Each structure stands twice: as structure tokens, then as C-alpha cells.
Tab-separated table of C-alpha atoms in Angstrom:
chain	number	residue	atom	x	y	z
A	1	MET	CA	-27.700	-58.906	-31.063
A	2	GLY	CA	-24.901	-56.720	-32.265
A	3	ASN	CA	-22.207	-55.875	-29.703
A	4	PHE	CA	-24.179	-57.629	-26.998
A	5	ALA	CA	-23.244	-60.844	-28.672
A	6	PRO	CA	-20.069	-62.678	-27.292
A	7	VAL	CA	-16.674	-62.840	-28.848
A	8	MET	CA	-15.502	-66.316	-29.091
A	9	ALA	CA	-11.566	-65.946	-29.217
A	10	GLU	CA	-9.110	-65.108	-26.561
A	11	CYS	CA	-6.148	-63.102	-27.972
A	12	ASP	CA	-3.025	-61.168	-27.206
A	13	ALA	CA	-1.968	-58.028	-29.223
A	14	PRO	CA	1.212	-56.715	-27.864
A	15	GLU	CA	1.295	-53.520	-29.802
A	16	LEU	CA	-1.829	-51.596	-30.797
A	17	ILE	CA	-2.257	-48.857	-33.425
A	18	VAL	CA	-2.658	-45.281	-31.974
A	19	ALA	CA	-4.982	-44.198	-34.854
A	20	GLU	CA	-5.524	-40.631	-33.474
A	21	GLY	CA	-3.556	-38.355	-31.384
A	22	GLU	CA	-0.919	-39.545	-28.774
A	23	LEU	CA	-1.157	-41.458	-25.528
A	24	PRO	CA	0.020	-39.195	-22.700
A	25	ALA	CA	3.503	-40.043	-21.434
A	26	ASP	CA	2.314	-39.995	-17.835
A	27	LEU	CA	-0.544	-42.253	-18.401
A	28	ARG	CA	0.849	-45.634	-17.241
A	29	GLY	CA	-1.340	-48.617	-16.141
A	30	THR	CA	-4.064	-50.971	-17.088
A	31	LEU	CA	-7.711	-50.501	-17.786
A	32	TYR	CA	-9.600	-53.718	-16.995
A	33	ARG	CA	-13.238	-54.372	-18.232
A	34	ASN	CA	-15.550	-57.226	-17.402
A	35	GLY	CA	-18.768	-58.315	-18.828
A	36	PRO	CA	-20.934	-61.200	-19.819
A	37	ASN	CA	-19.466	-63.408	-22.679
A	38	PRO	CA	-21.723	-66.557	-23.030
A	39	MET	CA	-19.418	-69.430	-23.974
A	40	PHE	CA	-22.225	-71.476	-25.436
A	41	PRO	CA	-25.873	-70.691	-26.679
A	42	PRO	CA	-28.615	-70.545	-24.201
A	43	LEU	CA	-30.585	-73.644	-23.161
A	44	GLY	CA	-33.897	-71.971	-23.802
A	45	THR	CA	-35.597	-68.743	-25.013
A	46	LYS	CA	-35.254	-66.662	-21.765
A	47	HIS	CA	-31.729	-65.709	-21.873
A	48	HIS	CA	-30.819	-62.814	-19.540
A	49	TRP	CA	-27.872	-60.518	-20.317
A	50	PHE	CA	-26.762	-60.655	-16.659
A	51	LEU	CA	-25.942	-64.506	-16.787
A	52	GLY	CA	-23.379	-64.948	-19.540
A	53	GLU	CA	-19.888	-66.213	-18.408
A	54	GLY	CA	-17.414	-63.385	-17.655
A	55	MET	CA	-14.555	-62.373	-19.909
A	56	VAL	CA	-11.910	-59.763	-18.839
A	57	HIS	CA	-10.366	-57.405	-21.159
A	58	ALA	CA	-7.162	-55.584	-20.377
A	59	ILE	CA	-5.618	-52.483	-22.209
A	60	ARG	CA	-2.171	-51.781	-20.787
A	61	VAL	CA	-0.738	-48.280	-21.421
A	62	GLU	CA	3.033	-47.516	-20.930
A	63	ASP	CA	5.498	-45.084	-22.601
A	64	GLY	CA	2.979	-43.921	-25.164
A	65	LYS	CA	2.091	-47.512	-26.257
A	66	ALA	CA	-0.720	-49.855	-25.630
A	67	SER	CA	-1.345	-53.653	-25.719
A	68	TYR	CA	-4.517	-55.709	-25.351
A	69	ARG	CA	-5.394	-59.084	-23.875
A	70	ASN	CA	-8.622	-60.849	-23.145
A	71	ARG	CA	-9.513	-64.051	-21.243
A	72	TRP	CA	-12.554	-65.941	-19.940
A	73	VAL	CA	-12.667	-66.186	-16.202
A	74	HIS	CA	-12.089	-69.806	-15.482
A	75	THR	CA	-14.785	-70.526	-12.771
A	76	SER	CA	-15.954	-74.044	-11.956
A	77	GLN	CA	-18.998	-73.317	-14.226
A	78	TYR	CA	-16.596	-72.285	-16.952
A	79	GLU	CA	-14.414	-75.354	-16.614
A	80	THR	CA	-17.152	-77.882	-16.361
A	81	GLN	CA	-18.990	-76.583	-19.467
A	82	ARG	CA	-15.642	-76.277	-21.466
A	83	ASN	CA	-14.863	-79.980	-20.605
A	84	ALA	CA	-18.425	-81.017	-21.655
A	85	GLY	CA	-18.222	-78.865	-24.787
A	86	ARG	CA	-21.722	-77.639	-24.269
A	87	ARG	CA	-24.014	-75.423	-22.165
A	88	LEU	CA	-24.887	-77.045	-18.855
A	89	ILE	CA	-25.831	-74.024	-16.700
A	90	GLY	CA	-28.775	-72.030	-17.884
A	91	THR	CA	-28.606	-68.216	-18.670
A	92	ALA	CA	-32.064	-67.433	-17.376
A	93	PHE	CA	-33.115	-66.880	-13.789
A	94	GLY	CA	-34.401	-70.002	-12.134
A	95	GLU	CA	-33.625	-72.187	-15.239
A	96	PRO	CA	-32.679	-75.747	-14.207
A	97	ALA	CA	-29.237	-77.041	-15.341
A	98	ALA	CA	-29.007	-79.464	-18.265
A	99	PRO	CA	-28.083	-83.072	-17.570
A	100	GLY	CA	-24.415	-83.076	-16.453
A	101	GLY	CA	-24.572	-79.710	-14.855
A	102	GLU	CA	-26.481	-80.714	-11.672
A	103	GLY	CA	-24.437	-79.676	-8.593
A	104	VAL	CA	-22.115	-77.273	-10.433
A	105	ARG	CA	-21.651	-74.166	-8.504
A	106	GLN	CA	-22.895	-71.199	-10.553
A	107	ASN	CA	-20.515	-68.202	-10.884
A	108	VAL	CA	-20.427	-66.133	-13.859
A	109	ALA	CA	-17.796	-63.666	-12.535
A	110	ASN	CA	-18.916	-61.114	-15.204
A	111	THR	CA	-19.913	-57.849	-13.404
A	112	ASN	CA	-16.617	-56.074	-12.293
A	113	VAL	CA	-12.964	-56.399	-11.900
A	114	VAL	CA	-10.892	-54.741	-9.173
A	115	TRP	CA	-7.282	-54.799	-7.957
A	116	HIS	CA	-6.809	-55.270	-4.268
A	117	GLY	CA	-4.253	-56.795	-2.010
A	118	GLY	CA	-1.974	-57.742	-4.930
A	119	LYS	CA	-4.885	-59.714	-6.639
A	120	LEU	CA	-7.035	-59.099	-9.608
A	121	LEU	CA	-10.620	-60.052	-8.595
A	122	ALA	CA	-13.440	-60.919	-10.972
A	123	LEU	CA	-16.789	-60.323	-9.380
A	124	ASP	CA	-20.380	-61.116	-9.789
A	125	GLU	CA	-22.742	-60.540	-6.814
A	126	GLY	CA	-23.667	-64.007	-5.906
A	127	SER	CA	-20.391	-65.653	-5.501
A	128	PRO	CA	-17.030	-65.322	-3.884
A	129	PRO	CA	-14.540	-63.329	-5.925
A	130	VAL	CA	-12.256	-65.231	-8.542
A	131	ALA	CA	-8.607	-64.302	-8.407
A	132	MET	CA	-6.751	-63.642	-11.666
A	133	ASP	CA	-3.228	-62.671	-12.395
A	134	GLY	CA	-3.140	-58.954	-13.150
A	135	ASP	CA	-0.695	-59.334	-16.213
A	136	SER	CA	-1.429	-62.710	-17.860
A	137	LEU	CA	-5.181	-62.774	-16.915
A	138	GLU	CA	-4.827	-66.450	-15.980
A	139	THR	CA	-7.294	-67.532	-13.408
A	140	THR	CA	-5.759	-68.669	-10.111
A	141	GLY	CA	-8.968	-69.750	-8.378
A	142	SER	CA	-11.862	-68.715	-6.061
A	143	TRP	CA	-10.640	-66.369	-3.363
A	144	THR	CA	-12.029	-66.902	0.148
A	145	PHE	CA	-9.848	-64.597	2.076
A	146	GLU	CA	-7.550	-67.263	3.465
A	147	GLY	CA	-10.694	-69.368	4.301
A	148	LYS	CA	-12.337	-66.683	6.375
A	149	TYR	CA	-15.148	-65.832	4.087
A	150	ALA	CA	-16.721	-67.969	1.262
A	151	GLY	CA	-20.046	-66.288	0.888
A	152	PRO	CA	-21.376	-63.977	-1.808
A	153	MET	CA	-19.603	-60.823	-2.489
A	154	THR	CA	-20.971	-57.673	-4.164
A	155	ALA	CA	-19.599	-56.617	-7.550
A	156	HIS	CA	-19.201	-53.212	-6.141
A	157	PRO	CA	-16.776	-53.150	-3.148
A	158	LYS	CA	-15.824	-49.610	-1.918
A	159	PHE	CA	-12.261	-48.657	-1.293
A	160	ASP	CA	-11.209	-46.126	1.405
A	161	PRO	CA	-8.413	-43.891	-0.108
A	162	ARG	CA	-7.043	-42.989	3.262
A	163	THR	CA	-6.747	-46.539	4.719
A	164	GLY	CA	-6.521	-48.589	1.682
A	165	GLU	CA	-9.311	-50.745	3.127
A	166	MET	CA	-11.970	-52.572	0.937
A	167	HIS	CA	-15.532	-52.735	2.160
A	168	PHE	CA	-18.046	-55.168	0.727
A	169	PHE	CA	-21.253	-56.953	1.408
A	170	GLY	CA	-23.108	-59.922	0.235
A	171	TYR	CA	-26.871	-60.431	-0.057
A	172	MET	CA	-28.803	-63.659	0.420
A	173	ALA	CA	-25.764	-64.566	2.590
A	174	ALA	CA	-27.678	-67.239	4.507
A	175	GLY	CA	-28.927	-68.923	1.350
A	176	PRO	CA	-31.189	-68.474	-1.533
A	177	ALA	CA	-33.996	-65.937	-1.035
A	178	SER	CA	-32.830	-65.152	2.509
A	179	PRO	CA	-32.993	-61.536	3.716
A	180	ASP	CA	-29.540	-61.930	5.374
A	181	ILE	CA	-26.772	-59.466	4.342
A	182	SER	CA	-23.153	-59.959	5.356
A	183	TYR	CA	-20.723	-56.986	5.815
A	184	GLN	CA	-16.897	-57.336	5.387
A	185	VAL	CA	-13.803	-55.218	5.741
A	186	VAL	CA	-10.554	-56.051	4.236
A	187	ASP	CA	-7.276	-54.225	4.955
A	188	ALA	CA	-4.847	-52.975	2.309
A	189	SER	CA	-2.858	-56.190	2.217
A	190	GLY	CA	-6.095	-58.293	1.525
A	191	ARG	CA	-6.595	-59.610	5.085
A	192	LEU	CA	-10.213	-59.971	6.256
A	193	THR	CA	-10.500	-57.871	9.466
A	194	ARG	CA	-14.437	-57.747	9.989
A	195	SER	CA	-17.327	-59.821	9.144
A	196	GLU	CA	-20.830	-59.461	10.384
A	197	MET	CA	-24.344	-60.437	9.416
A	198	PHE	CA	-27.699	-58.632	9.753
A	199	LYS	CA	-31.252	-59.121	8.276
A	200	ALA	CA	-32.698	-56.697	5.719
A	201	PRO	CA	-36.413	-55.874	5.911
A	202	TYR	CA	-36.935	-58.285	2.956
A	203	ALA	CA	-35.043	-60.297	0.530
A	204	SER	CA	-34.222	-58.432	-2.621
A	205	MET	CA	-31.529	-57.793	-5.277
A	206	VAL	CA	-28.994	-55.528	-3.611
A	207	HIS	CA	-26.591	-54.658	-6.435
A	208	ASP	CA	-24.572	-51.854	-4.693
A	209	PHE	CA	-24.172	-49.824	-1.551
A	210	ILE	CA	-22.557	-46.723	-0.344
A	211	VAL	CA	-19.693	-45.894	2.120
A	212	THR	CA	-18.604	-42.589	3.483
A	213	ASP	CA	-15.517	-41.877	5.592
A	214	GLU	CA	-17.914	-42.355	8.753
A	215	HIS	CA	-20.855	-44.366	7.652
A	216	VAL	CA	-22.092	-47.430	5.683
A	217	ILE	CA	-25.372	-47.251	3.791
A	218	PHE	CA	-27.297	-50.303	2.717
A	219	PRO	CA	-30.176	-49.402	0.209
A	220	ILE	CA	-32.866	-52.205	0.014
A	221	PHE	CA	-35.109	-51.640	-3.012
A	222	PRO	CA	-38.295	-53.530	-4.052
A	223	ALA	CA	-36.709	-55.916	-6.591
A	224	THR	CA	-37.837	-58.661	-4.336
A	225	ILE	CA	-36.858	-62.394	-4.182
A	226	ASP	CA	-39.816	-64.260	-2.779
A	227	VAL	CA	-39.744	-67.930	-2.097
A	228	GLU	CA	-43.582	-68.451	-2.296
A	229	ARG	CA	-43.649	-66.629	-5.598
A	230	ILE	CA	-40.800	-68.669	-7.028
A	231	MET	CA	-42.328	-72.012	-5.854
A	232	LYS	CA	-45.540	-71.192	-7.738
A	233	GLY	CA	-43.551	-70.538	-10.958
A	234	GLY	CA	-43.093	-66.832	-10.591
A	235	PRO	CA	-40.095	-64.579	-11.416
A	236	VAL	CA	-37.115	-65.070	-9.109
A	237	ILE	CA	-36.543	-61.248	-9.030
A	238	ALA	CA	-39.583	-59.021	-9.705
A	239	TRP	CA	-40.593	-55.427	-9.213
A	240	ASP	CA	-42.856	-55.196	-6.151
A	241	PRO	CA	-43.438	-51.506	-5.236
A	242	ASP	CA	-45.640	-52.392	-2.346
A	243	ALA	CA	-42.485	-53.381	-0.370
A	244	GLY	CA	-41.288	-49.883	-0.608
A	245	THR	CA	-37.702	-48.570	-0.250
A	246	ARG	CA	-35.782	-49.162	2.891
A	247	ILE	CA	-32.271	-47.727	3.555
A	248	GLY	CA	-30.188	-48.849	6.479
A	249	ILE	CA	-27.396	-46.584	7.840
A	250	MET	CA	-24.872	-47.304	10.586
A	251	ALA	CA	-21.482	-45.774	11.669
A	252	ARG	CA	-18.480	-47.453	10.400
A	253	ASN	CA	-17.156	-47.919	13.898
A	254	ALA	CA	-20.413	-49.349	15.148
A	255	SER	CA	-22.006	-52.779	15.127
A	256	VAL	CA	-24.644	-53.855	12.652
A	257	ASP	CA	-27.111	-54.032	15.585
A	258	THR	CA	-27.077	-50.105	15.481
A	259	MET	CA	-28.442	-49.977	12.025
A	260	ARG	CA	-31.132	-47.334	11.469
A	261	TRP	CA	-33.673	-47.865	8.706
A	262	PHE	CA	-34.990	-44.931	6.650
A	263	GLU	CA	-38.139	-45.332	4.355
A	264	GLY	CA	-38.780	-43.888	0.832
A	265	ASP	CA	-40.845	-44.239	-2.276
A	266	PRO	CA	-40.371	-47.341	-4.414
A	267	CYS	CA	-37.518	-46.978	-6.880
A	268	TYR	CA	-34.366	-48.637	-7.890
A	269	VAL	CA	-30.698	-47.654	-7.951
A	270	TYR	CA	-28.190	-49.802	-9.620
A	271	HIS	CA	-25.276	-47.500	-9.088
A	272	PRO	CA	-24.561	-44.567	-6.664
A	273	MET	CA	-21.972	-42.050	-7.689
A	274	ASN	CA	-20.507	-41.126	-4.263
A	275	ALA	CA	-21.630	-40.092	-0.705
A	276	PHE	CA	-20.169	-38.209	2.278
A	277	THR	CA	-20.916	-37.342	5.784
A	278	LEU	CA	-21.453	-33.771	6.854
A	279	HIS	CA	-21.315	-32.044	10.277
A	280	GLU	CA	-23.084	-28.595	10.109
A	281	GLY	CA	-24.753	-26.677	12.833
A	282	GLY	CA	-24.471	-29.441	15.386
A	283	ARG	CA	-26.172	-31.876	13.054
A	284	THR	CA	-24.931	-34.901	11.224
A	285	LYS	CA	-25.943	-35.431	7.682
A	286	ILE	CA	-25.256	-37.945	4.966
A	287	VAL	CA	-25.392	-36.773	1.376
A	288	ALA	CA	-25.670	-39.562	-1.258
A	289	ASP	CA	-25.730	-39.003	-5.118
A	290	VAL	CA	-27.403	-41.873	-6.850
A	291	MET	CA	-28.596	-42.870	-10.261
A	292	LYS	CA	-32.295	-43.459	-9.673
A	293	TYR	CA	-34.862	-45.394	-11.690
A	294	ALA	CA	-38.582	-45.171	-11.169
A	295	ARG	CA	-38.746	-49.062	-11.253
A	296	VAL	CA	-36.179	-51.801	-11.482
A	297	PRO	CA	-35.196	-52.148	-15.149
A	298	LEU	CA	-34.663	-55.512	-16.841
A	299	PHE	CA	-36.951	-57.418	-14.566
A	300	PRO	CA	-40.736	-58.172	-14.762
A	301	ASN	CA	-43.508	-57.375	-12.292
A	302	THR	CA	-44.459	-59.824	-9.577
A	303	ASP	CA	-47.011	-61.647	-11.880
A	304	GLY	CA	-44.418	-62.102	-14.548
A	305	THR	CA	-45.563	-59.497	-16.864
A	306	LYS	CA	-43.165	-57.173	-18.364
A	307	ALA	CA	-43.204	-53.523	-17.625
A	308	ARG	CA	-45.220	-51.339	-19.891
A	309	ILE	CA	-42.310	-48.834	-20.031
A	310	GLY	CA	-38.772	-49.272	-21.070
A	311	LEU	CA	-35.371	-47.888	-20.412
A	312	GLU	CA	-35.848	-45.350	-23.165
A	313	ASP	CA	-39.015	-44.023	-21.322
A	314	THR	CA	-37.598	-43.856	-17.794
A	315	PRO	CA	-33.837	-43.488	-17.794
A	316	SER	CA	-32.129	-43.207	-14.309
A	317	MET	CA	-31.621	-39.595	-13.121
A	318	LEU	CA	-28.772	-38.452	-10.869
A	319	VAL	CA	-30.330	-37.216	-7.712
A	320	ARG	CA	-28.940	-36.298	-4.218
A	321	TRP	CA	-30.317	-37.889	-1.145
A	322	THR	CA	-29.899	-36.273	2.208
A	323	PHE	CA	-30.231	-38.083	5.590
A	324	ASP	CA	-30.487	-36.134	8.743
A	325	LEU	CA	-29.236	-38.377	11.464
A	326	ASP	CA	-30.255	-35.992	14.199
A	327	ASP	CA	-33.929	-35.916	12.972
A	328	ASN	CA	-36.394	-38.173	14.491
A	329	SER	CA	-38.051	-38.831	11.118
A	330	ASN	CA	-37.267	-41.970	9.105
A	331	SER	CA	-37.654	-40.041	5.753
A	332	TYR	CA	-34.972	-38.375	3.606
A	333	THR	CA	-35.035	-35.556	1.061
A	334	GLU	CA	-34.258	-35.812	-2.742
A	335	GLU	CA	-33.192	-33.128	-5.226
A	336	PRO	CA	-32.135	-33.611	-8.891
A	337	LEU	CA	-28.657	-32.805	-9.842
A	338	THR	CA	-29.105	-32.698	-13.588
A	339	ASP	CA	-31.743	-33.167	-16.302
A	340	LEU	CA	-29.759	-35.483	-18.390
A	341	GLY	CA	-30.226	-39.124	-17.456
A	342	GLY	CA	-27.623	-41.806	-17.763
A	343	GLU	CA	-25.886	-44.722	-16.057
A	344	PHE	CA	-22.470	-45.935	-14.925
A	345	PRO	CA	-21.647	-42.967	-12.609
A	346	ARG	CA	-18.046	-42.588	-11.691
A	347	PHE	CA	-15.878	-39.841	-9.940
A	348	ASP	CA	-12.284	-39.196	-8.903
A	349	GLU	CA	-12.024	-41.998	-6.382
A	350	ARG	CA	-9.201	-40.206	-4.474
A	351	PHE	CA	-12.407	-38.536	-2.907
A	352	ALA	CA	-14.424	-41.758	-2.153
A	353	GLY	CA	-16.557	-41.241	0.890
A	354	GLN	CA	-15.577	-37.505	1.054
A	355	VAL	CA	-17.057	-34.145	-0.137
A	356	TYR	CA	-16.386	-34.007	-3.928
A	357	ASN	CA	-17.595	-31.882	-6.948
A	358	GLN	CA	-16.774	-33.653	-10.200
A	359	GLY	CA	-18.699	-36.617	-11.682
A	360	PHE	CA	-18.879	-38.623	-14.820
A	361	TYR	CA	-21.314	-40.971	-16.488
A	362	ALA	CA	-22.589	-42.409	-19.689
A	363	ALA	CA	-25.798	-40.962	-21.334
A	364	ASN	CA	-27.966	-40.825	-24.518
A	365	LEU	CA	-28.366	-37.748	-26.679
A	366	ARG	CA	-29.627	-39.695	-29.648
A	367	PRO	CA	-32.983	-41.780	-29.492
A	368	LEU	CA	-32.241	-45.124	-27.869
A	369	THR	CA	-32.289	-47.985	-30.435
A	370	PRO	CA	-32.607	-51.782	-29.788
A	371	GLY	CA	-29.262	-53.334	-29.239
A	372	ASN	CA	-27.279	-50.072	-28.786
A	373	PRO	CA	-26.891	-48.401	-25.332
A	374	PHE	CA	-25.111	-45.195	-24.475
A	375	ASP	CA	-23.806	-42.672	-27.093
A	376	THR	CA	-22.377	-39.906	-24.906
A	377	LEU	CA	-20.012	-39.385	-21.921
A	378	VAL	CA	-20.791	-36.532	-19.465
A	379	HIS	CA	-18.552	-34.656	-17.237
A	380	LEU	CA	-20.696	-32.783	-14.529
A	381	ASP	CA	-19.593	-30.183	-12.108
A	382	LEU	CA	-21.926	-30.957	-9.111
A	383	THR	CA	-21.489	-27.398	-7.646
A	384	THR	CA	-22.413	-25.353	-10.623
A	385	GLY	CA	-24.400	-27.887	-12.570
A	386	ASN	CA	-22.222	-27.126	-15.810
A	387	ARG	CA	-21.623	-30.132	-17.902
A	388	ARG	CA	-19.587	-30.996	-21.035
A	389	VAL	CA	-20.146	-33.877	-23.233
A	390	TYR	CA	-18.272	-36.174	-25.535
A	391	GLU	CA	-20.160	-37.606	-28.512
A	392	PRO	CA	-18.166	-40.061	-30.662
A	393	GLY	CA	-20.580	-39.969	-33.459
A	394	GLU	CA	-23.300	-41.701	-35.415
A	395	GLY	CA	-23.073	-45.420	-34.881
A	396	LYS	CA	-20.635	-45.356	-32.022
A	397	TYR	CA	-21.458	-46.294	-28.458
A	398	VAL	CA	-19.529	-45.511	-25.239
A	399	MET	CA	-18.990	-47.873	-22.146
A	400	GLU	CA	-18.539	-46.959	-18.619
A	401	PRO	CA	-16.065	-44.027	-18.095
A	402	VAL	CA	-13.013	-44.491	-15.707
A	403	PHE	CA	-11.251	-41.469	-14.437
A	404	VAL	CA	-7.530	-41.560	-14.012
A	405	PRO	CA	-5.840	-38.459	-12.172
A	406	ARG	CA	-3.087	-36.625	-13.981
A	407	SER	CA	-0.924	-37.136	-10.948
A	408	ALA	CA	-1.167	-38.218	-7.306
A	409	ALA	CA	-1.355	-34.550	-6.226
A	410	ALA	CA	-3.522	-33.266	-9.078
A	411	PRO	CA	-6.730	-31.214	-8.186
A	412	GLU	CA	-10.017	-33.251	-8.106
A	413	GLY	CA	-11.171	-34.274	-11.669
A	414	ASP	CA	-7.929	-33.215	-13.197
A	415	GLY	CA	-6.653	-36.052	-15.417
A	416	TRP	CA	-8.033	-38.432	-18.052
A	417	LEU	CA	-11.267	-40.070	-18.770
A	418	THR	CA	-10.773	-43.488	-20.280
A	419	THR	CA	-13.425	-45.715	-21.944
A	420	LEU	CA	-14.113	-48.095	-24.799
A	421	VAL	CA	-16.118	-47.062	-27.753
A	422	TYR	CA	-17.833	-49.640	-30.054
A	423	ASP	CA	-17.900	-48.541	-33.743
A	424	ARG	CA	-20.850	-50.324	-35.433
A	425	SER	CA	-19.574	-49.597	-38.950
A	426	ARG	CA	-16.241	-51.300	-38.411
A	427	ASN	CA	-17.658	-53.926	-35.793
A	428	LEU	CA	-14.600	-53.065	-33.667
A	429	SER	CA	-13.843	-51.339	-30.348
A	430	ASP	CA	-11.485	-48.426	-29.616
A	431	PHE	CA	-9.640	-47.421	-26.366
A	432	VAL	CA	-10.273	-43.656	-26.075
A	433	VAL	CA	-8.550	-41.217	-23.772
A	434	LEU	CA	-10.168	-37.798	-23.066
A	435	ASP	CA	-8.602	-34.868	-21.263
A	436	THR	CA	-10.912	-33.749	-18.479
A	437	ASP	CA	-9.977	-30.129	-19.070
A	438	ASP	CA	-12.731	-30.437	-21.877
A	439	ILE	CA	-13.888	-33.804	-22.968
A	440	SER	CA	-16.091	-32.151	-25.615
A	441	LYS	CA	-12.916	-31.654	-27.681
A	442	GLY	CA	-12.786	-35.420	-28.256
A	443	PRO	CA	-10.077	-37.897	-27.791
A	444	ILE	CA	-6.322	-36.928	-27.230
A	445	ALA	CA	-5.701	-40.496	-28.153
A	446	ARG	CA	-7.852	-43.259	-29.969
A	447	VAL	CA	-6.334	-46.677	-29.953
A	448	GLU	CA	-7.696	-49.380	-32.241
A	449	LEU	CA	-8.375	-52.770	-30.600
A	450	PRO	CA	-8.058	-56.014	-32.610
A	451	THR	CA	-11.607	-57.086	-31.724
A	452	ARG	CA	-14.830	-55.578	-30.512
A	453	VAL	CA	-15.321	-55.609	-26.702
A	454	PRO	CA	-19.028	-56.626	-26.004
A	455	PHE	CA	-21.234	-54.237	-24.030
A	456	GLY	CA	-20.446	-55.233	-20.454
A	457	PHE	CA	-20.711	-53.806	-17.198
A	458	HIS	CA	-17.808	-52.364	-15.209
A	459	GLY	CA	-13.978	-51.855	-15.143
A	460	ASN	CA	-11.272	-50.067	-13.140
A	461	TRP	CA	-7.876	-48.623	-13.786
A	462	ARG	CA	-4.659	-50.180	-12.040
A	463	ASN	CA	-1.852	-47.741	-11.958
A	464	MET	CA	1.618	-49.070	-12.909
A	465	ALA	CA	3.999	-49.334	-10.035
């Protein structure tokens, strides 16, 4: 419904209207966004938002002007269906393919889009990345790191700002419903330098992970994937609190064989904000800030029933987990960082894996209504707890914020917050730039896009060379 529905046209708009304010002269680069954009109607009645074919949107900013382009990601799934002129691959978990779709490798490439090693990579979490041209958005093909890794890749790789390395993992790496997780490191040029495999305590949907400058953290939450349950006709992914939360931690310079597992109460985290390693009083601690749900949203219980509570009842809350690596306990502590829930946490990624103080996320200040997600952006000082918010107004909805530093040497959090805002009254989207000095003052620039951009998942900024 509404802005969850797909747009069916690919377009190029070489010069957009700056409807409010001015684009900063120093803001030069491209904001990429990715999200589900189903190319044909569902096969049945159990369509899941996560499974529409991916479409990448790009807003390029240069010299105070902006342009727009969007393209579907041309996976083998996309190409086969386009040639057939109809849906062949279902958009519900566990749904069989329609006649003609048997044997087609499923890859929606709809969750995130990152720039690394000279390639724009469209990602979901069950497939290898799909490479695209960063300017034209034309698909160049599935990318297997020169044939060295063809397994699944998370949609949330982590980038080390000091080394330029990209770290990523893949779950169900040994096949469907397997507990095996792969871990890879790619250098700044895009060359695979490390690849290992380990078994998690159980098979689950592992959406994201965490990397500090010294450690790697693999959170395993009870959104389980159970073969026996699936064979009996049960849900592919289900909330199974009896499995508990297990969090594996290892040093970055150590083997996966050294993984240490911590245990916690059942919960789910789609997205961490950031994490760092501390050395205090002769002890080593890991601090991880995450958006924590009481249960996994958007998936049923193990018996197939829906949760009795929805997202409006249990929003994710930003909490801080602390792991004491010199303690004999396998537990960890938790403290809330703010009382306003939200999602899509971001930060100044020049401080990825390091001590940091500034965070951003999307939230709701108005009652959540069907078909309309977040209406507010938040800038949170993690040291003081002070926050400022940007509210675009009634009937307007924000997407994930992406921070761009004012300059390479600017202090942490000093720069611009970019996002897309959907305006229900116009049925169009805007590209919005906020100054992090005070986002509550509203946009320093609002650029009208020629189309609406459906509510999707993630995006990133690529600086212009």
C-alpha cells in the first residue's frame, strides 16, 4: 500500500529542482538507496516486504546541483522474469516457484548498496553481491571476488576507516538451514584476503554483525530456521525464544576457532549503531550500541501464529551492551541510551569500530499508522543524552539518515545528514539535507525528485573524487 508499492519506471532526471534553500557547495557525491521494488504482482497472498526485486536510486550532488537516476538490479531472477513477462519467483518465504521458474537462483539484491574496490555492490543477505556501474547504475553481474567466494554475503559489511578493509559474513553458508557462518575480509582494492567458516549454536536469520578495531562480534538471535519445522509446513523463519540469544566474539587477528560465546535473554537486533574495544584498569571490554527489539518483528511464532504485539507496541530501543572479556562469566550488561525508540541507526563512519559520541536514527513521534513508517530523524549525543529531532510535518515520512562529514578533518558528527522524505499529499519524494549543527532547524536544502522512492532499507554516500 502507499509508498510500499513499487514504482514501475526507470528514469533519468539530469537537473532537479532545489525547492528550498541551497545545496552546500562542498557537498559533492552520490547518495545511493536500495529497496524492494516487485516487478510483477505476487503469486499468492503471503507476500513479504523483504522479497521484492531490488531497485537502486541515486541522487548525485555537485556544484550546488542535483540529478536523479533509478535502475532495477539485473539479477538472474530479474532477467528470467523480465524475459517471461510474469512473476516466476514467489515473494513469500518458502513459496515454490511458478512453472518456468524452477532452478532459477533467487537473488533480490534489495537490501543495501555499498561502494568498495571501485564497484557499486547491491546486496541482500542470501546471495553474492551484484556489481553495478556507480554512474550509470547498469548491472555488470554477480561478483564473486575473482572466483574466490560465491557464497551468501550479509547486506551489512563493515568498513575499517584506517585500513580501508571490508569485513563481511554469510549465514547458512553451507546450504539452506545450516548453522554455518562464513567470515571474509576484503582489502581496499577489493581483493579477498581472508575466508573462514564456523558453526553458530543454531541456524537463524543473522541480519547484521559488529566489528571494532580489535574484535568481531556475531550476534545469533532466536529467529530460527528449523528444517523439521519447515518440513512439517511451518514457517521458514520464526520467533523461538527458547533458543535464547548467543553472541560470539573473537579477536580480529585470531582464528574463528577462538570464538567465545556469551548468552543473553531472547531479543532481536536488526541493526547495531557502532561498537568499540576498551582497555581500562587492565581489563578488555567491548561496548556495542544496538537497536534492540523484544522479539523479531515481521515474522511469526514457531507455530505460524502472528505475534499479539506489533511494531507500534514494541519499537526497538537503543541500548548499550558491555562485554568484559576478562570476566569468567558468559553474560553481559545492558543499559538504555535514550527513551525514544527507532530504527536505522547511523553514525559518523570515520569512527567505525572506535570510541564515538554522535549517533543518528529514524523514529516516530506521531502514532504509527498502517503503511507509514518513520516520521522523525534523531541526532543523539551519546555522552550527554541530549537529542535534537527533525520532523518534516504531517503526512511526511523519513527514510534512513546517512551522515556526510563537512570535510575529511571535520570533528565527529560535524557535517550534513542526508535522507529521503516521502510526501503523501504529493505522492512524491524529496532529497533533504540537514546541517548537524541543529537538525531541528529543518532542511538547508530540499530537492524535489521526479518520482516517489518506495520505503526501502538502506543506502550509503559515495564521495566524489
